[in-house]
Amino acid sequence: MIVVDKPKYKMAIYEAKKELHIQIQGFLKAEVVEEYLNDLQETVAKVPKNTYTFVADGTYQSPVPSKISAELGQTLMFYASLGFKDIVIVNPRSKIAYVQVRNALEGVNFPGTVVDNVSQLAMR
């Protein structure tokens, strides 16, 4: 069930799978970040985090400017700090964005799983 459907991001709760998905489309400009965080907070509050998996789907994420790329690891760790049972990052299709995410994950002690596409979630 999609609970947020905005031009730059979507958020959905899949009760049967016990998953909360967020999907970034393009990249979030500074003026959208506050609205995104508010939507994220409201969506996260709708599920029991200790039994749900948080899926950050970057499939359609665009490369981010180098200034923002440096903060990408902190963003991924923020997702990890939300208190979910498990956290999964879906790599972007864009080769540049993929490398940015990979490099960001190398710089932090990320406790989750990284997959190349959403279909791999069913195989976990």
CSV table of N, CA, C and O in Angstrom, one decimal:
chain,number,residue,atom,x,y,z
A,1,MET,N,0.8,-1.2,0.0
A,1,MET,CA,0.0,0.0,0.0
A,1,MET,C,0.9,1.2,0.0
A,1,MET,O,1.7,1.4,0.9
A,2,ILE,N,0.8,2.1,-1.0
A,2,ILE,CA,1.6,3.3,-1.1
A,2,ILE,C,0.9,4.3,-0.2
A,2,ILE,O,-0.3,4.6,-0.2
A,3,VAL,N,1.7,4.9,0.7
A,3,VAL,CA,1.2,5.8,1.7
A,3,VAL,C,1.7,7.2,1.4
A,3,VAL,O,1.0,8.2,1.8
A,4,VAL,N,2.8,7.4,0.6
A,4,VAL,CA,3.2,8.7,0.1
A,4,VAL,C,3.6,8.5,-1.3
A,4,VAL,O,4.4,7.6,-1.7
A,5,ASP,N,3.1,9.4,-2.2
A,5,ASP,CA,3.4,9.4,-3.6
A,5,ASP,C,3.7,10.8,-4.1
A,5,ASP,O,2.8,11.5,-4.5
A,6,LYS,N,5.0,11.2,-4.0
A,6,LYS,CA,5.4,12.5,-4.4
A,6,LYS,C,6.3,12.4,-5.6
A,6,LYS,O,6.8,11.3,-6.0
A,7,PRO,N,6.5,13.5,-6.4
A,7,PRO,CA,7.2,13.4,-7.6
A,7,PRO,C,8.7,12.9,-7.4
A,7,PRO,O,9.2,12.2,-8.3
A,8,LYS,N,9.3,13.1,-6.3
A,8,LYS,CA,10.7,12.7,-6.1
A,8,LYS,C,10.9,11.5,-5.2
A,8,LYS,O,12.0,10.9,-5.1
A,9,TYR,N,9.8,11.0,-4.6
A,9,TYR,CA,9.9,9.9,-3.7
A,9,TYR,C,8.6,9.2,-3.4
A,9,TYR,O,7.5,9.9,-3.6
A,10,LYS,N,8.6,7.9,-3.1
A,10,LYS,CA,7.4,7.2,-2.7
A,10,LYS,C,7.7,6.4,-1.5
A,10,LYS,O,8.9,6.0,-1.2
A,11,MET,N,6.7,6.2,-0.7
A,11,MET,CA,6.8,5.3,0.5
A,11,MET,C,5.7,4.4,0.6
A,11,MET,O,4.5,4.8,0.3
A,12,ALA,N,6.0,3.1,0.8
A,12,ALA,CA,4.9,2.1,0.8
A,12,ALA,C,5.1,1.1,2.0
A,12,ALA,O,6.2,0.9,2.4
A,13,ILE,N,4.0,0.7,2.5
A,13,ILE,CA,4.0,-0.3,3.6
A,13,ILE,C,3.4,-1.6,3.0
A,13,ILE,O,2.3,-1.6,2.4
A,14,TYR,N,4.1,-2.7,3.1
A,14,TYR,CA,3.7,-4.0,2.6
A,14,TYR,C,3.5,-4.9,3.9
A,14,TYR,O,4.4,-5.5,4.4
A,15,GLU,N,2.2,-4.9,4.4
A,15,GLU,CA,2.0,-5.6,5.6
A,15,GLU,C,2.2,-7.1,5.6
A,15,GLU,O,2.8,-7.7,6.5
A,16,ALA,N,1.9,-7.7,4.5
A,16,ALA,CA,2.1,-9.2,4.3
A,16,ALA,C,3.5,-9.6,4.4
A,16,ALA,O,3.9,-10.6,5.0
A,17,LYS,N,4.4,-8.7,3.8
A,17,LYS,CA,5.9,-9.0,3.8
A,17,LYS,C,6.6,-8.4,5.0
A,17,LYS,O,7.7,-8.6,5.2
A,18,LYS,N,5.8,-7.5,5.8
A,18,LYS,CA,6.4,-6.8,6.9
A,18,LYS,C,7.6,-6.0,6.5
A,18,LYS,O,8.7,-6.0,7.0
A,19,GLU,N,7.3,-5.2,5.4
A,19,GLU,CA,8.4,-4.3,4.8
A,19,GLU,C,7.8,-2.9,4.7
A,19,GLU,O,6.7,-2.7,4.2
A,20,LEU,N,8.7,-1.9,4.9
A,20,LEU,CA,8.4,-0.5,4.6
A,20,LEU,C,9.4,-0.1,3.6
A,20,LEU,O,10.6,-0.3,3.8
A,21,HIS,N,8.9,0.3,2.4
A,21,HIS,CA,9.8,0.7,1.3
A,21,HIS,C,9.8,2.2,1.1
A,21,HIS,O,8.7,2.8,1.1
A,22,ILE,N,11.0,2.7,0.9
A,22,ILE,CA,11.1,4.1,0.4
A,22,ILE,C,11.8,4.0,-1.0
A,22,ILE,O,12.7,3.2,-1.1
A,23,GLN,N,11.4,4.9,-1.9
A,23,GLN,CA,12.0,4.9,-3.2
A,23,GLN,C,12.3,6.3,-3.6
A,23,GLN,O,11.4,7.1,-3.6
A,24,ILE,N,13.6,6.6,-3.8
A,24,ILE,CA,14.0,7.9,-4.3
A,24,ILE,C,14.0,7.9,-5.8
A,24,ILE,O,14.6,7.0,-6.4
A,25,GLN,N,13.5,9.0,-6.4
A,25,GLN,CA,13.5,9.1,-7.9
A,25,GLN,C,14.2,10.3,-8.2
A,25,GLN,O,13.8,11.4,-7.8
A,26,GLY,N,15.3,10.2,-8.9
A,26,GLY,CA,16.2,11.3,-9.2
A,26,GLY,C,17.1,11.5,-8.0
A,26,GLY,O,17.6,10.6,-7.4
A,27,PHE,N,17.2,12.8,-7.5
A,27,PHE,CA,17.8,13.0,-6.2
A,27,PHE,C,17.0,14.2,-5.5
A,27,PHE,O,16.4,15.0,-6.2
A,28,LEU,N,17.1,14.1,-4.2
A,28,LEU,CA,16.3,15.1,-3.4
A,28,LEU,C,17.1,16.4,-3.3
A,28,LEU,O,18.2,16.4,-2.7
A,29,LYS,N,16.6,17.5,-3.8
A,29,LYS,CA,17.2,18.8,-3.6
A,29,LYS,C,16.9,19.3,-2.2
A,29,LYS,O,16.0,18.8,-1.5
A,30,ALA,N,17.7,20.2,-1.7
A,30,ALA,CA,17.6,20.7,-0.4
A,30,ALA,C,16.2,21.1,0.0
A,30,ALA,O,15.8,20.9,1.1
A,31,GLU,N,15.5,21.8,-0.9
A,31,GLU,CA,14.2,22.3,-0.6
A,31,GLU,C,13.2,21.2,-0.4
A,31,GLU,O,12.1,21.4,0.1
A,32,VAL,N,13.5,19.9,-0.8
A,32,VAL,CA,12.5,18.8,-0.6
A,32,VAL,C,12.9,18.0,0.6
A,32,VAL,O,12.0,17.2,1.1
A,33,VAL,N,14.1,18.1,1.1
A,33,VAL,CA,14.5,17.2,2.2
A,33,VAL,C,13.7,17.3,3.5
A,33,VAL,O,13.3,16.3,4.0
A,34,GLU,N,13.3,18.5,3.9
A,34,GLU,CA,12.5,18.6,5.1
A,34,GLU,C,11.1,17.9,4.9
A,34,GLU,O,10.7,17.2,5.8
A,35,GLU,N,10.5,18.1,3.8
A,35,GLU,CA,9.2,17.4,3.5
A,35,GLU,C,9.4,15.9,3.5
A,35,GLU,O,8.6,15.2,4.0
A,36,TYR,N,10.5,15.5,2.9
A,36,TYR,CA,10.8,14.0,2.8
A,36,TYR,C,10.9,13.5,4.2
A,36,TYR,O,10.4,12.4,4.6
A,37,LEU,N,11.7,14.1,5.1
A,37,LEU,CA,11.9,13.7,6.4
A,37,LEU,C,10.6,13.6,7.2
A,37,LEU,O,10.4,12.7,8.0
A,38,ASN,N,9.8,14.6,7.1
A,38,ASN,CA,8.5,14.6,7.7
A,38,ASN,C,7.6,13.4,7.3
A,38,ASN,O,7.0,12.7,8.1
A,39,ASP,N,7.6,13.2,6.0
A,39,ASP,CA,6.8,12.1,5.4
A,39,ASP,C,7.4,10.7,5.9
A,39,ASP,O,6.7,9.8,6.3
A,40,LEU,N,8.7,10.7,6.0
A,40,LEU,CA,9.4,9.5,6.5
A,40,LEU,C,9.0,9.2,7.9
A,40,LEU,O,8.7,8.1,8.3
A,41,GLN,N,9.1,10.2,8.8
A,41,GLN,CA,8.8,10.1,10.2
A,41,GLN,C,7.3,9.6,10.4
A,41,GLN,O,7.0,8.7,11.2
A,42,GLU,N,6.4,10.2,9.6
A,42,GLU,CA,5.0,9.8,9.7
A,42,GLU,C,4.8,8.4,9.2
A,42,GLU,O,4.0,7.6,9.8
A,43,THR,N,5.5,8.0,8.2
A,43,THR,CA,5.3,6.6,7.6
A,43,THR,C,5.9,5.6,8.6
A,43,THR,O,5.3,4.5,8.9
A,44,VAL,N,7.1,5.9,9.1
A,44,VAL,CA,7.8,5.0,10.1
A,44,VAL,C,6.9,4.7,11.3
A,44,VAL,O,6.8,3.6,11.8
A,45,ALA,N,6.2,5.8,11.7
A,45,ALA,CA,5.3,5.7,12.9
A,45,ALA,C,4.1,4.7,12.7
A,45,ALA,O,3.5,4.3,13.7
A,46,LYS,N,3.8,4.3,11.5
A,46,LYS,CA,2.7,3.5,11.2
A,46,LYS,C,3.0,2.0,11.3
A,46,LYS,O,2.0,1.2,11.1
A,47,VAL,N,4.2,1.6,11.5
A,47,VAL,CA,4.6,0.2,11.5
A,47,VAL,C,5.3,-0.1,12.8
A,47,VAL,O,6.0,0.7,13.4
A,48,PRO,N,5.2,-1.4,13.3
A,48,PRO,CA,6.0,-1.8,14.4
A,48,PRO,C,7.4,-2.1,13.9
A,48,PRO,O,7.7,-3.2,13.3
A,49,LYS,N,8.4,-1.2,14.2
A,49,LYS,CA,9.7,-1.3,13.6
A,49,LYS,C,10.4,-2.6,13.9
A,49,LYS,O,11.2,-3.1,13.2
A,50,ASN,N,10.2,-3.1,15.1
A,50,ASN,CA,11.0,-4.2,15.6
A,50,ASN,C,10.6,-5.5,14.8
A,50,ASN,O,11.3,-6.5,14.9
A,51,THR,N,9.5,-5.5,14.0
A,51,THR,CA,9.2,-6.7,13.2
A,51,THR,C,9.2,-6.4,11.7
A,51,THR,O,8.9,-7.3,10.9
A,52,TYR,N,9.5,-5.2,11.3
A,52,TYR,CA,9.5,-4.8,9.9
A,52,TYR,C,11.0,-4.6,9.4
A,52,TYR,O,11.9,-4.3,10.1
A,53,THR,N,11.1,-4.8,8.1
A,53,THR,CA,12.3,-4.6,7.4
A,53,THR,C,12.2,-3.2,6.6
A,53,THR,O,11.1,-3.0,6.0
A,54,PHE,N,13.2,-2.4,6.7
A,54,PHE,CA,13.2,-1.1,6.0
A,54,PHE,C,14.0,-1.3,4.8
A,54,PHE,O,15.1,-1.7,4.8
A,55,VAL,N,13.3,-0.9,3.6
A,55,VAL,CA,14.0,-1.1,2.3
A,55,VAL,C,14.1,0.3,1.7
A,55,VAL,O,13.1,1.0,1.4
A,56,ALA,N,15.4,0.7,1.5
A,56,ALA,CA,15.7,2.0,0.8
A,56,ALA,C,16.0,1.6,-0.6
A,56,ALA,O,17.1,1.1,-0.9
A,57,ASP,N,15.0,1.8,-1.5
A,57,ASP,CA,15.2,1.4,-2.9
A,57,ASP,C,15.7,2.6,-3.7
A,57,ASP,O,15.0,3.6,-4.0
A,58,GLY,N,17.0,2.5,-4.1
A,58,GLY,CA,17.7,3.5,-4.8
A,58,GLY,C,17.7,3.2,-6.3
A,58,GLY,O,18.4,3.8,-7.1
A,59,THR,N,16.8,2.3,-6.8
A,59,THR,CA,16.8,1.9,-8.2
A,59,THR,C,16.8,3.1,-9.1
A,59,THR,O,17.6,3.1,-10.1
A,60,TYR,N,16.0,4.1,-8.9
A,60,TYR,CA,15.9,5.2,-9.8
A,60,TYR,C,16.6,6.5,-9.2
A,60,TYR,O,16.3,7.6,-9.7
A,61,GLN,N,17.5,6.3,-8.3
A,61,GLN,CA,18.2,7.4,-7.7
A,61,GLN,C,19.2,7.9,-8.8
A,61,GLN,O,19.9,7.1,-9.4
A,62,SER,N,19.3,9.2,-8.9
A,62,SER,CA,20.3,9.8,-9.8
A,62,SER,C,21.6,10.0,-9.1
A,62,SER,O,21.6,10.1,-7.8
A,63,PRO,N,22.7,10.2,-9.8
A,63,PRO,CA,24.0,10.6,-9.1
A,63,PRO,C,23.7,11.9,-8.4
A,63,PRO,O,23.0,12.8,-8.8
A,64,VAL,N,24.4,12.0,-7.2
A,64,VAL,CA,24.2,13.3,-6.5
A,64,VAL,C,25.5,14.1,-6.6
A,64,VAL,O,26.6,13.6,-6.9
A,65,PRO,N,25.4,15.4,-6.4
A,65,PRO,CA,26.6,16.3,-6.5
A,65,PRO,C,27.6,15.8,-5.4
A,65,PRO,O,27.3,15.3,-4.4
A,66,SER,N,28.9,16.1,-5.7
A,66,SER,CA,30.0,15.6,-4.8
A,66,SER,C,29.8,16.1,-3.4
A,66,SER,O,30.1,15.4,-2.5
A,67,LYS,N,29.3,17.3,-3.2
A,67,LYS,CA,29.1,17.8,-1.8
A,67,LYS,C,28.1,16.9,-1.1
A,67,LYS,O,28.3,16.6,0.1
A,68,ILE,N,27.1,16.5,-1.8
A,68,ILE,CA,26.1,15.6,-1.1
A,68,ILE,C,26.6,14.2,-1.0
A,68,ILE,O,26.3,13.5,0.0
A,69,SER,N,27.3,13.8,-2.0
A,69,SER,CA,27.9,12.4,-2.0
A,69,SER,C,28.7,12.1,-0.7
A,69,SER,O,28.7,11.0,-0.2
A,70,ALA,N,29.4,13.2,-0.3
A,70,ALA,CA,30.2,13.0,1.0
A,70,ALA,C,29.3,12.7,2.2
A,70,ALA,O,29.8,12.2,3.2
A,71,GLU,N,28.1,13.1,2.1
A,71,GLU,CA,27.1,12.9,3.3
A,71,GLU,C,26.3,11.6,3.1
A,71,GLU,O,25.5,11.3,4.0
A,72,LEU,N,26.4,10.9,2.0
A,72,LEU,CA,25.6,9.8,1.7
A,72,LEU,C,25.7,8.7,2.8
A,72,LEU,O,24.7,8.1,3.1
A,73,GLY,N,26.9,8.4,3.2
A,73,GLY,CA,27.1,7.4,4.3
A,73,GLY,C,26.4,7.8,5.5
A,73,GLY,O,25.8,6.9,6.2
A,74,GLN,N,26.3,9.0,5.9
A,74,GLN,CA,25.6,9.5,7.1
A,74,GLN,C,24.1,9.2,6.9
A,74,GLN,O,23.4,8.8,7.8
A,75,THR,N,23.6,9.5,5.7
A,75,THR,CA,22.2,9.2,5.4
A,75,THR,C,21.9,7.8,5.5
A,75,THR,O,20.8,7.4,6.1
A,76,LEU,N,22.7,6.9,5.0
A,76,LEU,CA,22.5,5.5,5.1
A,76,LEU,C,22.5,5.0,6.6
A,76,LEU,O,21.7,4.1,7.0
A,77,MET,N,23.4,5.6,7.3
A,77,MET,CA,23.4,5.2,8.8
A,77,MET,C,22.2,5.8,9.5
A,77,MET,O,21.8,5.2,10.5
A,78,PHE,N,21.7,6.9,9.1
A,78,PHE,CA,20.5,7.4,9.6
A,78,PHE,C,19.3,6.4,9.5
A,78,PHE,O,18.6,6.1,10.4
A,79,TYR,N,19.2,5.8,8.3
A,79,TYR,CA,18.2,4.8,8.1
A,79,TYR,C,18.4,3.6,9.0
A,79,TYR,O,17.5,3.1,9.6
A,80,ALA,N,19.7,3.3,9.2
A,80,ALA,CA,20.0,2.1,10.1
A,80,ALA,C,19.6,2.5,11.5
A,80,ALA,O,19.4,1.6,12.3
A,81,SER,N,19.6,3.7,11.9
A,81,SER,CA,19.3,4.1,13.3
A,81,SER,C,17.8,4.2,13.6
A,81,SER,O,17.5,4.4,14.7
A,82,LEU,N,17.0,3.9,12.6
A,82,LEU,CA,15.5,4.1,12.8
A,82,LEU,C,15.0,3.0,13.7
A,82,LEU,O,13.8,3.1,14.2
A,83,GLY,N,15.7,1.9,13.9
A,83,GLY,CA,15.2,0.8,14.8
A,83,GLY,C,14.5,-0.3,14.2
A,83,GLY,O,13.8,-1.1,14.8
A,84,PHE,N,14.7,-0.5,12.9
A,84,PHE,CA,14.0,-1.6,12.2
A,84,PHE,C,14.7,-2.9,12.5
A,84,PHE,O,15.9,-3.0,12.7
A,85,LYS,N,13.9,-4.0,12.3
A,85,LYS,CA,14.5,-5.4,12.5
A,85,LYS,C,15.6,-5.6,11.6
A,85,LYS,O,16.6,-6.2,11.9
A,86,ASP,N,15.5,-5.1,10.3
A,86,ASP,CA,16.5,-5.3,9.3
A,86,ASP,C,16.4,-4.1,8.4
A,86,ASP,O,15.4,-3.4,8.3
A,87,ILE,N,17.5,-3.9,7.7
A,87,ILE,CA,17.5,-2.8,6.7
A,87,ILE,C,18.2,-3.3,5.4
A,87,ILE,O,19.2,-4.0,5.5
A,88,VAL,N,17.6,-2.9,4.3
A,88,VAL,CA,18.1,-3.3,3.0
A,88,VAL,C,18.2,-2.1,2.1
A,88,VAL,O,17.3,-1.3,2.0
A,89,ILE,N,19.4,-2.0,1.4
A,89,ILE,CA,19.6,-1.0,0.4
A,89,ILE,C,19.5,-1.6,-0.9
A,89,ILE,O,20.2,-2.6,-1.2
A,90,VAL,N,18.7,-1.1,-1.8
A,90,VAL,CA,18.7,-1.6,-3.2
A,90,VAL,C,19.5,-0.6,-4.0
A,90,VAL,O,19.3,0.6,-4.1
A,91,ASN,N,20.6,-1.1,-4.7
A,91,ASN,CA,21.5,-0.3,-5.4
A,91,ASN,C,20.8,0.5,-6.6
A,91,ASN,O,19.9,-0.1,-7.2
A,92,PRO,N,21.3,1.6,-6.9
A,92,PRO,CA,20.8,2.4,-8.1
A,92,PRO,C,21.2,1.7,-9.4
A,92,PRO,O,22.2,1.0,-9.4
A,93,ARG,N,20.4,1.9,-10.4
A,93,ARG,CA,20.7,1.4,-11.7
A,93,ARG,C,21.8,2.2,-12.4
A,93,ARG,O,22.6,1.7,-13.1
A,94,SER,N,21.8,3.5,-12.1
A,94,SER,CA,22.9,4.4,-12.6
A,94,SER,C,24.2,4.0,-12.1
A,94,SER,O,24.4,3.8,-10.9
A,95,LYS,N,25.2,3.8,-13.0
A,95,LYS,CA,26.5,3.3,-12.6
A,95,LYS,C,27.2,4.3,-11.7
A,95,LYS,O,27.8,3.9,-10.7
A,96,ILE,N,27.0,5.6,-12.0
A,96,ILE,CA,27.6,6.6,-11.1
A,96,ILE,C,27.0,6.6,-9.8
A,96,ILE,O,27.7,6.6,-8.7
A,97,ALA,N,25.7,6.6,-9.7
A,97,ALA,CA,25.0,6.6,-8.4
A,97,ALA,C,25.4,5.3,-7.6
A,97,ALA,O,25.6,5.3,-6.4
A,98,TYR,N,25.5,4.2,-8.3
A,98,TYR,CA,25.9,2.9,-7.7
A,98,TYR,C,27.3,3.1,-7.1
A,98,TYR,O,27.4,2.6,-5.9
A,99,VAL,N,28.2,3.6,-7.8
A,99,VAL,CA,29.5,3.8,-7.2
A,99,VAL,C,29.5,4.8,-6.0
A,99,VAL,O,30.2,4.5,-5.0
A,100,GLN,N,28.7,5.8,-6.1
A,100,GLN,CA,28.5,6.7,-4.9
A,100,GLN,C,28.0,6.0,-3.7
A,100,GLN,O,28.5,6.2,-2.6
A,101,VAL,N,27.0,5.1,-3.9
A,101,VAL,CA,26.4,4.4,-2.7
A,101,VAL,C,27.5,3.4,-2.2
A,101,VAL,O,27.7,3.3,-1.0
A,102,ARG,N,28.1,2.7,-3.1
A,102,ARG,CA,29.2,1.7,-2.7
A,102,ARG,C,30.3,2.4,-1.9
A,102,ARG,O,30.7,1.9,-0.9
A,103,ASN,N,30.7,3.5,-2.4
A,103,ASN,CA,31.8,4.3,-1.7
A,103,ASN,C,31.3,4.8,-0.3
A,103,ASN,O,32.0,4.8,0.6
A,104,ALA,N,30.0,5.2,-0.3
A,104,ALA,CA,29.5,5.7,1.0
A,104,ALA,C,29.4,4.5,2.0
A,104,ALA,O,29.7,4.7,3.2
A,105,LEU,N,29.0,3.4,1.5
A,105,LEU,CA,28.9,2.2,2.5
A,105,LEU,C,30.3,1.8,2.9
A,105,LEU,O,30.4,1.3,4.1
A,106,GLU,N,31.3,1.9,2.1
A,106,GLU,CA,32.7,1.6,2.6
A,106,GLU,C,33.2,2.4,3.7
A,106,GLU,O,34.0,2.0,4.5
A,107,GLY,N,32.6,3.7,3.8
A,107,GLY,CA,33.1,4.6,4.8
A,107,GLY,C,32.4,4.5,6.1
A,107,GLY,O,32.7,5.2,7.1
A,108,VAL,N,31.4,3.6,6.2
A,108,VAL,CA,30.6,3.5,7.5
A,108,VAL,C,30.5,2.0,7.8
A,108,VAL,O,30.7,1.1,7.0
A,109,ASN,N,30.1,1.7,9.0
A,109,ASN,CA,29.9,0.4,9.5
A,109,ASN,C,28.4,0.0,9.4
A,109,ASN,O,27.6,0.0,10.3
A,110,PHE,N,27.9,-0.1,8.1
A,110,PHE,CA,26.5,-0.3,7.8
A,110,PHE,C,26.1,-1.7,8.2
A,110,PHE,O,26.7,-2.7,7.8
A,111,PRO,N,25.0,-1.8,9.1
A,111,PRO,CA,24.6,-3.1,9.6
A,111,PRO,C,23.6,-3.9,8.7
A,111,PRO,O,23.2,-5.0,9.1
A,112,GLY,N,23.2,-3.3,7.6
A,112,GLY,CA,22.2,-4.0,6.8
A,112,GLY,C,22.7,-4.8,5.6
A,112,GLY,O,23.9,-5.1,5.6
A,113,THR,N,21.9,-5.0,4.7
A,113,THR,CA,22.1,-5.8,3.5
A,113,THR,C,22.0,-4.9,2.3
A,113,THR,O,21.2,-4.0,2.3
A,114,VAL,N,22.8,-5.2,1.3
A,114,VAL,CA,22.8,-4.5,0.0
A,114,VAL,C,22.5,-5.5,-1.1
A,114,VAL,O,23.1,-6.5,-1.2
A,115,VAL,N,21.5,-5.1,-1.9
A,115,VAL,CA,21.1,-6.0,-3.0
A,115,VAL,C,21.1,-5.1,-4.3
A,115,VAL,O,21.1,-3.9,-4.3
A,116,ASP,N,21.2,-5.8,-5.5
A,116,ASP,CA,21.2,-5.1,-6.7
A,116,ASP,C,19.9,-4.7,-7.3
A,116,ASP,O,19.8,-3.8,-8.1
A,117,ASN,N,18.8,-5.5,-6.9
A,117,ASN,CA,17.5,-5.1,-7.4
A,117,ASN,C,16.4,-5.7,-6.4
A,117,ASN,O,16.7,-6.5,-5.6
A,118,VAL,N,15.2,-5.1,-6.6
A,118,VAL,CA,14.2,-5.4,-5.6
A,118,VAL,C,13.8,-6.9,-5.7
A,118,VAL,O,13.4,-7.4,-4.6
A,119,SER,N,13.9,-7.5,-6.8
A,119,SER,CA,13.5,-8.9,-6.9
A,119,SER,C,14.4,-9.8,-6.0
A,119,SER,O,13.9,-10.9,-5.6
A,120,GLN,N,15.5,-9.4,-5.6
A,120,GLN,CA,16.4,-10.1,-4.6
A,120,GLN,C,15.8,-10.1,-3.2
A,120,GLN,O,16.2,-11.0,-2.4
A,121,LEU,N,14.9,-9.3,-2.9
A,121,LEU,CA,14.3,-9.2,-1.6
A,121,LEU,C,13.6,-10.5,-1.3
A,121,LEU,O,13.6,-11.0,-0.2
A,122,ALA,N,12.9,-11.1,-2.3
A,122,ALA,CA,12.1,-12.3,-2.1
A,122,ALA,C,13.0,-13.5,-1.8
A,122,ALA,O,12.6,-14.5,-1.2
A,123,MET,N,14.3,-13.4,-2.2
A,123,MET,CA,15.2,-14.5,-2.1
A,123,MET,C,15.9,-14.5,-0.8
A,123,MET,O,16.7,-15.4,-0.5
A,124,ARG,N,15.8,-13.5,0.0
A,124,ARG,CA,16.5,-13.4,1.3
A,124,ARG,C,16.0,-14.4,2.3
A,124,ARG,O,14.9,-14.7,2.4
